[in-house]
Amino acid sequence: VHVALGTIYSGLGQTPTAIDELESALTLQPNSDDAHRILGDIFAKAGRTDDAVREYQEAIAIRPNYWQNHNRLAATFMKVGRYQEAEATYRRITELQPDSSVGFNNLGVVALMQDDLTLGLESLTRAAEITPKASTFSNIGTIHYWNGRFDEARKAYLQAIALNAGDPGLQRNLGDALMGLNDPAAAEAAYLRALELAMN
């Protein structure tokens, strides 16, 4: 009940009351990873990174094989630029959930943040194989573009567009790849489509 109340109060923006409820829950049931994780969420949202990390680590110690505990910790590391710690945590998620795209996708993103394009491409490709998403293909396209592989970038952006045809950013990226392929007419069409989508 205290955990439920803490969640509700947190959603209502009544942070001190939410913390009180969750601390009451932990007094009664110290091994509640849910209470630690939700406390971590509250602290992370408030910018209390060290407190959030502590709570997530407590949750992981109690329930080490639950991927969400790791995911919240990794996201907090990402938010404050602690990319190496985020990478290690996302790697753990891929071990716990090898058939889920979440860990691989996030590992790919944190690799991009560190300019590790090899790990980024490897992880994002695996994520796309498990669950095709426009954002994943867009990131794959960006890696190819940065590496000067413009035709591979074009293909990836087209796959992204097939999954989310209404995103003007994807059309713009496609235009950039087409310019790299020295196809200004096709690039212009993509840019015009991006402008049309952006104005609607």
PDB file of C-alpha atoms in Angstrom:
ATOM      1  CA  VAL A   1       0.000   0.000   0.000  1.00  0.00           C
ATOM      2  CA  HIS A   2       2.823   2.413   0.846  1.00  0.00           C
ATOM      3  CA  VAL A   3       4.497   1.678  -2.507  1.00  0.00           C
ATOM      4  CA  ALA A   4       1.235   2.300  -4.342  1.00  0.00           C
ATOM      5  CA  LEU A   5       0.665   5.541  -2.449  1.00  0.00           C
ATOM      6  CA  GLY A   6       4.238   6.630  -3.115  1.00  0.00           C
ATOM      7  CA  THR A   7       3.714   6.029  -6.826  1.00  0.00           C
ATOM      8  CA  ILE A   8       0.458   8.021  -6.810  1.00  0.00           C
ATOM      9  CA  TYR A   9       1.896  10.946  -4.852  1.00  0.00           C
ATOM     10  CA  SER A  10       4.908  11.010  -7.142  1.00  0.00           C
ATOM     11  CA  GLY A  11       2.613  11.173 -10.168  1.00  0.00           C
ATOM     12  CA  LEU A  12       0.739  14.054  -8.538  1.00  0.00           C
ATOM     13  CA  GLY A  13       3.980  15.956  -8.001  1.00  0.00           C
ATOM     14  CA  GLN A  14       3.802  15.627  -4.215  1.00  0.00           C
ATOM     15  CA  THR A  15       7.412  14.528  -3.934  1.00  0.00           C
ATOM     16  CA  PRO A  16       8.011  14.836  -0.146  1.00  0.00           C
ATOM     17  CA  THR A  17       4.875  12.798   0.604  1.00  0.00           C
ATOM     18  CA  ALA A  18       5.856  10.221  -2.009  1.00  0.00           C
ATOM     19  CA  ILE A  19       9.305   9.841  -0.432  1.00  0.00           C
ATOM     20  CA  ASP A  20       7.740   9.471   3.025  1.00  0.00           C
ATOM     21  CA  GLU A  21       5.447   6.705   1.783  1.00  0.00           C
ATOM     22  CA  LEU A  22       8.249   4.822   0.067  1.00  0.00           C
ATOM     23  CA  GLU A  23      10.517   5.107   3.105  1.00  0.00           C
ATOM     24  CA  SER A  24       7.649   3.737   5.221  1.00  0.00           C
ATOM     25  CA  ALA A  25       7.388   0.849   2.780  1.00  0.00           C
ATOM     26  CA  LEU A  26      11.090   0.109   3.158  1.00  0.00           C
ATOM     27  CA  THR A  27      10.830   0.235   6.949  1.00  0.00           C
ATOM     28  CA  LEU A  28       8.189  -2.494   6.774  1.00  0.00           C
ATOM     29  CA  GLN A  29       9.748  -4.414   3.884  1.00  0.00           C
ATOM     30  CA  PRO A  30      13.440  -3.576   3.396  1.00  0.00           C
ATOM     31  CA  ASN A  31      13.779  -6.017   0.501  1.00  0.00           C
ATOM     32  CA  SER A  32      11.279  -4.233  -1.770  1.00  0.00           C
ATOM     33  CA  ASP A  33      13.149  -3.514  -4.972  1.00  0.00           C
ATOM     34  CA  ASP A  34      10.027  -1.730  -6.257  1.00  0.00           C
ATOM     35  CA  ALA A  35      10.239   0.846  -3.466  1.00  0.00           C
ATOM     36  CA  HIS A  36      13.949   1.421  -4.104  1.00  0.00           C
ATOM     37  CA  ARG A  37      13.406   1.726  -7.858  1.00  0.00           C
ATOM     38  CA  ILE A  38      10.544   4.213  -7.504  1.00  0.00           C
ATOM     39  CA  LEU A  39      12.582   6.235  -5.009  1.00  0.00           C
ATOM     40  CA  GLY A  40      15.377   6.200  -7.557  1.00  0.00           C
ATOM     41  CA  ASP A  41      12.982   7.534 -10.183  1.00  0.00           C
ATOM     42  CA  ILE A  42      11.938  10.374  -7.894  1.00  0.00           C
ATOM     43  CA  PHE A  43      15.518  11.309  -7.070  1.00  0.00           C
ATOM     44  CA  ALA A  44      16.582  11.083 -10.725  1.00  0.00           C
ATOM     45  CA  LYS A  45      13.768  13.400 -11.765  1.00  0.00           C
ATOM     46  CA  ALA A  46      14.791  15.844  -9.043  1.00  0.00           C
ATOM     47  CA  GLY A  47      18.415  15.841 -10.218  1.00  0.00           C
ATOM     48  CA  ARG A  48      19.635  14.026  -7.109  1.00  0.00           C
ATOM     49  CA  THR A  49      21.814  11.692  -9.134  1.00  0.00           C
ATOM     50  CA  ASP A  50      23.859  10.169  -6.315  1.00  0.00           C
ATOM     51  CA  ASP A  51      20.699   9.350  -4.358  1.00  0.00           C
ATOM     52  CA  ALA A  52      19.071   7.877  -7.464  1.00  0.00           C
ATOM     53  CA  VAL A  53      22.100   5.712  -8.225  1.00  0.00           C
ATOM     54  CA  ARG A  54      22.163   4.475  -4.625  1.00  0.00           C
ATOM     55  CA  GLU A  55      18.498   3.481  -4.755  1.00  0.00           C
ATOM     56  CA  TYR A  56      18.821   1.725  -8.113  1.00  0.00           C
ATOM     57  CA  GLN A  57      21.868  -0.169  -6.881  1.00  0.00           C
ATOM     58  CA  GLU A  58      19.896  -1.229  -3.810  1.00  0.00           C
ATOM     59  CA  ALA A  59      17.121  -2.464  -6.110  1.00  0.00           C
ATOM     60  CA  ILE A  60      19.648  -4.407  -8.195  1.00  0.00           C
ATOM     61  CA  ALA A  61      21.192  -5.966  -5.086  1.00  0.00           C
ATOM     62  CA  ILE A  62      17.751  -7.219  -4.055  1.00  0.00           C
ATOM     63  CA  ARG A  63      16.623  -8.368  -7.515  1.00  0.00           C
ATOM     64  CA  PRO A  64      19.715  -8.628  -9.711  1.00  0.00           C
ATOM     65  CA  ASN A  65      18.079 -10.320 -12.680  1.00  0.00           C
ATOM     66  CA  TYR A  66      15.278  -7.803 -13.216  1.00  0.00           C
ATOM     67  CA  TRP A  67      16.289  -5.782 -16.246  1.00  0.00           C
ATOM     68  CA  GLN A  68      14.252  -2.681 -15.401  1.00  0.00           C
ATOM     69  CA  ASN A  69      16.341  -2.031 -12.298  1.00  0.00           C
ATOM     70  CA  HIS A  70      19.429  -1.966 -14.519  1.00  0.00           C
ATOM     71  CA  ASN A  71      17.658   0.061 -17.212  1.00  0.00           C
ATOM     72  CA  ARG A  72      16.724   2.856 -14.812  1.00  0.00           C
ATOM     73  CA  LEU A  73      20.296   2.982 -13.505  1.00  0.00           C
ATOM     74  CA  ALA A  74      21.741   3.098 -17.008  1.00  0.00           C
ATOM     75  CA  ALA A  75      19.333   5.854 -18.065  1.00  0.00           C
ATOM     76  CA  THR A  76      20.418   7.930 -15.080  1.00  0.00           C
ATOM     77  CA  PHE A  77      24.067   7.464 -15.989  1.00  0.00           C
ATOM     78  CA  MET A  78      23.254   8.508 -19.562  1.00  0.00           C
ATOM     79  CA  LYS A  79      21.403  11.620 -18.442  1.00  0.00           C
ATOM     80  CA  VAL A  80      24.420  12.966 -16.553  1.00  0.00           C
ATOM     81  CA  GLY A  81      27.023  11.946 -19.124  1.00  0.00           C
ATOM     82  CA  ARG A  82      28.476   8.965 -17.274  1.00  0.00           C
ATOM     83  CA  TYR A  83      28.618   7.019 -20.514  1.00  0.00           C
ATOM     84  CA  GLN A  84      31.077   4.278 -19.579  1.00  0.00           C
ATOM     85  CA  GLU A  85      28.954   3.310 -16.581  1.00  0.00           C
ATOM     86  CA  ALA A  86      25.850   3.441 -18.753  1.00  0.00           C
ATOM     87  CA  GLU A  87      27.522   1.206 -21.333  1.00  0.00           C
ATOM     88  CA  ALA A  88      28.456  -1.406 -18.726  1.00  0.00           C
ATOM     89  CA  THR A  89      24.909  -1.377 -17.367  1.00  0.00           C
ATOM     90  CA  TYR A  90      23.298  -1.687 -20.799  1.00  0.00           C
ATOM     91  CA  ARG A  91      25.637  -4.580 -21.582  1.00  0.00           C
ATOM     92  CA  ARG A  92      24.258  -6.306 -18.487  1.00  0.00           C
ATOM     93  CA  ILE A  93      20.720  -5.803 -19.810  1.00  0.00           C
ATOM     94  CA  THR A  94      21.646  -7.507 -23.089  1.00  0.00           C
ATOM     95  CA  GLU A  95      22.857 -10.472 -21.050  1.00  0.00           C
ATOM     96  CA  LEU A  96      19.649 -10.587 -19.018  1.00  0.00           C
ATOM     97  CA  GLN A  97      17.351  -9.992 -21.999  1.00  0.00           C
ATOM     98  CA  PRO A  98      19.150 -11.295 -25.111  1.00  0.00           C
ATOM     99  CA  ASP A  99      15.874 -11.512 -27.038  1.00  0.00           C
ATOM    100  CA  SER A 100      14.824  -7.928 -26.282  1.00  0.00           C
ATOM    101  CA  SER A 101      15.799  -4.991 -28.459  1.00  0.00           C
ATOM    102  CA  VAL A 102      15.795  -2.498 -25.562  1.00  0.00           C
ATOM    103  CA  GLY A 103      19.250  -3.228 -24.184  1.00  0.00           C
ATOM    104  CA  PHE A 104      20.868  -3.493 -27.612  1.00  0.00           C
ATOM    105  CA  ASN A 105      19.247  -0.286 -28.833  1.00  0.00           C
ATOM    106  CA  ASN A 106      20.313   1.680 -25.758  1.00  0.00           C
ATOM    107  CA  LEU A 107      23.798   0.181 -25.860  1.00  0.00           C
ATOM    108  CA  GLY A 108      24.041   1.355 -29.457  1.00  0.00           C
ATOM    109  CA  VAL A 109      22.959   4.868 -28.500  1.00  0.00           C
ATOM    110  CA  VAL A 110      25.468   5.149 -25.658  1.00  0.00           C
ATOM    111  CA  ALA A 111      28.166   3.860 -28.009  1.00  0.00           C
ATOM    112  CA  LEU A 112      27.298   6.691 -30.407  1.00  0.00           C
ATOM    113  CA  MET A 113      27.614   9.164 -27.551  1.00  0.00           C
ATOM    114  CA  GLN A 114      31.175   7.902 -27.088  1.00  0.00           C
ATOM    115  CA  ASP A 115      31.969   7.886 -30.838  1.00  0.00           C
ATOM    116  CA  ASP A 116      32.322   4.094 -30.805  1.00  0.00           C
ATOM    117  CA  LEU A 117      30.738   3.566 -34.206  1.00  0.00           C
ATOM    118  CA  THR A 118      31.696  -0.111 -34.401  1.00  0.00           C
ATOM    119  CA  LEU A 119      29.909  -1.034 -31.178  1.00  0.00           C
ATOM    120  CA  GLY A 120      27.078   1.315 -32.111  1.00  0.00           C
ATOM    121  CA  LEU A 121      26.446  -0.331 -35.466  1.00  0.00           C
ATOM    122  CA  GLU A 122      26.768  -3.839 -34.057  1.00  0.00           C
ATOM    123  CA  SER A 123      24.317  -3.161 -31.215  1.00  0.00           C
ATOM    124  CA  LEU A 124      21.777  -1.223 -33.260  1.00  0.00           C
ATOM    125  CA  THR A 125      21.798  -3.839 -36.015  1.00  0.00           C
ATOM    126  CA  ARG A 126      21.023  -6.521 -33.442  1.00  0.00           C
ATOM    127  CA  ALA A 127      18.238  -4.347 -32.003  1.00  0.00           C
ATOM    128  CA  ALA A 128      16.715  -3.875 -35.472  1.00  0.00           C
ATOM    129  CA  GLU A 129      16.817  -7.624 -36.101  1.00  0.00           C
ATOM    130  CA  ILE A 130      14.832  -8.227 -32.912  1.00  0.00           C
ATOM    131  CA  THR A 131      12.360  -5.328 -33.187  1.00  0.00           C
ATOM    132  CA  PRO A 132      12.485  -3.070 -36.248  1.00  0.00           C
ATOM    133  CA  LYS A 133      11.984   0.571 -35.201  1.00  0.00           C
ATOM    134  CA  ALA A 134      12.326   3.789 -37.153  1.00  0.00           C
ATOM    135  CA  SER A 135      14.623   5.361 -34.564  1.00  0.00           C
ATOM    136  CA  THR A 136      16.942   2.352 -34.655  1.00  0.00           C
ATOM    137  CA  PHE A 137      17.243   2.399 -38.441  1.00  0.00           C
ATOM    138  CA  SER A 138      17.767   6.166 -38.324  1.00  0.00           C
ATOM    139  CA  ASN A 139      20.699   5.732 -35.958  1.00  0.00           C
ATOM    140  CA  ILE A 140      22.101   2.976 -38.178  1.00  0.00           C
ATOM    141  CA  GLY A 141      21.823   5.342 -41.128  1.00  0.00           C
ATOM    142  CA  THR A 142      23.644   8.045 -39.205  1.00  0.00           C
ATOM    143  CA  ILE A 143      26.557   5.730 -38.460  1.00  0.00           C
ATOM    144  CA  HIS A 144      26.854   4.806 -42.137  1.00  0.00           C
ATOM    145  CA  TYR A 145      26.621   8.486 -43.091  1.00  0.00           C
ATOM    146  CA  TRP A 146      29.384   9.454 -40.667  1.00  0.00           C
ATOM    147  CA  ASN A 147      31.529   6.692 -42.140  1.00  0.00           C
ATOM    148  CA  GLY A 148      30.916   7.934 -45.684  1.00  0.00           C
ATOM    149  CA  ARG A 149      28.862   4.884 -46.633  1.00  0.00           C
ATOM    150  CA  PHE A 150      26.119   6.947 -48.228  1.00  0.00           C
ATOM    151  CA  ASP A 151      24.281   4.133 -50.029  1.00  0.00           C
ATOM    152  CA  GLU A 152      24.065   2.115 -46.812  1.00  0.00           C
ATOM    153  CA  ALA A 153      22.832   5.256 -45.061  1.00  0.00           C
ATOM    154  CA  ARG A 154      20.200   5.743 -47.777  1.00  0.00           C
ATOM    155  CA  LYS A 155      18.947   2.181 -47.336  1.00  0.00           C
ATOM    156  CA  ALA A 156      18.730   2.537 -43.562  1.00  0.00           C
ATOM    157  CA  TYR A 157      16.868   5.852 -43.797  1.00  0.00           C
ATOM    158  CA  LEU A 158      14.402   4.306 -46.256  1.00  0.00           C
ATOM    159  CA  GLN A 159      13.770   1.497 -43.780  1.00  0.00           C
ATOM    160  CA  ALA A 160      13.162   4.095 -41.076  1.00  0.00           C
ATOM    161  CA  ILE A 161      10.761   6.015 -43.338  1.00  0.00           C
ATOM    162  CA  ALA A 162       8.855   2.825 -44.107  1.00  0.00           C
ATOM    163  CA  LEU A 163       8.181   2.532 -40.377  1.00  0.00           C
ATOM    164  CA  ASN A 164       7.498   6.234 -39.745  1.00  0.00           C
ATOM    165  CA  ALA A 165       6.637   8.039 -42.949  1.00  0.00           C
ATOM    166  CA  GLY A 166       5.527  11.195 -41.154  1.00  0.00           C
ATOM    167  CA  ASP A 167       8.863  12.152 -39.589  1.00  0.00           C
ATOM    168  CA  PRO A 168      10.400  15.127 -41.428  1.00  0.00           C
ATOM    169  CA  GLY A 169      13.802  14.476 -39.850  1.00  0.00           C
ATOM    170  CA  LEU A 170      14.050  11.119 -41.579  1.00  0.00           C
ATOM    171  CA  GLN A 171      13.351  12.716 -44.970  1.00  0.00           C
ATOM    172  CA  ARG A 172      15.995  15.367 -44.260  1.00  0.00           C
ATOM    173  CA  ASN A 173      18.504  12.656 -43.382  1.00  0.00           C
ATOM    174  CA  LEU A 174      17.613  10.798 -46.554  1.00  0.00           C
ATOM    175  CA  GLY A 175      18.281  13.998 -48.479  1.00  0.00           C
ATOM    176  CA  ASP A 176      21.720  14.287 -46.885  1.00  0.00           C
ATOM    177  CA  ALA A 177      22.557  10.700 -47.858  1.00  0.00           C
ATOM    178  CA  LEU A 178      21.388  11.333 -51.418  1.00  0.00           C
ATOM    179  CA  MET A 179      23.587  14.432 -51.606  1.00  0.00           C
ATOM    180  CA  GLY A 180      26.475  12.228 -50.512  1.00  0.00           C
ATOM    181  CA  LEU A 181      25.594   9.961 -53.442  1.00  0.00           C
ATOM    182  CA  ASN A 182      25.715  12.996 -55.784  1.00  0.00           C
ATOM    183  CA  ASP A 183      22.007  12.741 -56.585  1.00  0.00           C
ATOM    184  CA  PRO A 184      20.816  16.328 -56.088  1.00  0.00           C
ATOM    185  CA  ALA A 185      17.453  15.820 -57.786  1.00  0.00           C
ATOM    186  CA  ALA A 186      16.456  12.985 -55.462  1.00  0.00           C
ATOM    187  CA  ALA A 187      17.904  14.903 -52.508  1.00  0.00           C
ATOM    188  CA  GLU A 188      15.795  17.935 -53.391  1.00  0.00           C
ATOM    189  CA  ALA A 189      12.666  15.774 -53.465  1.00  0.00           C
ATOM    190  CA  ALA A 190      13.498  14.406 -50.008  1.00  0.00           C
ATOM    191  CA  TYR A 191      14.157  17.897 -48.619  1.00  0.00           C
ATOM    192  CA  LEU A 192      10.887  19.178 -50.072  1.00  0.00           C
ATOM    193  CA  ARG A 193       9.042  16.264 -48.518  1.00  0.00           C
ATOM    194  CA  ALA A 194      10.708  17.027 -45.169  1.00  0.00           C
ATOM    195  CA  LEU A 195       9.590  20.660 -45.443  1.00  0.00           C
ATOM    196  CA  GLU A 196       6.057  19.600 -46.338  1.00  0.00           C
ATOM    197  CA  LEU A 197       5.851  17.264 -43.329  1.00  0.00           C
ATOM    198  CA  ALA A 198       7.347  19.875 -40.996  1.00  0.00           C
ATOM    199  CA  MET A 199       4.758  22.472 -42.001  1.00  0.00           C
ATOM    200  CA  ASN A 200       1.749  20.184 -41.544  1.00  0.00           C
TER     201      ASN A 200
END
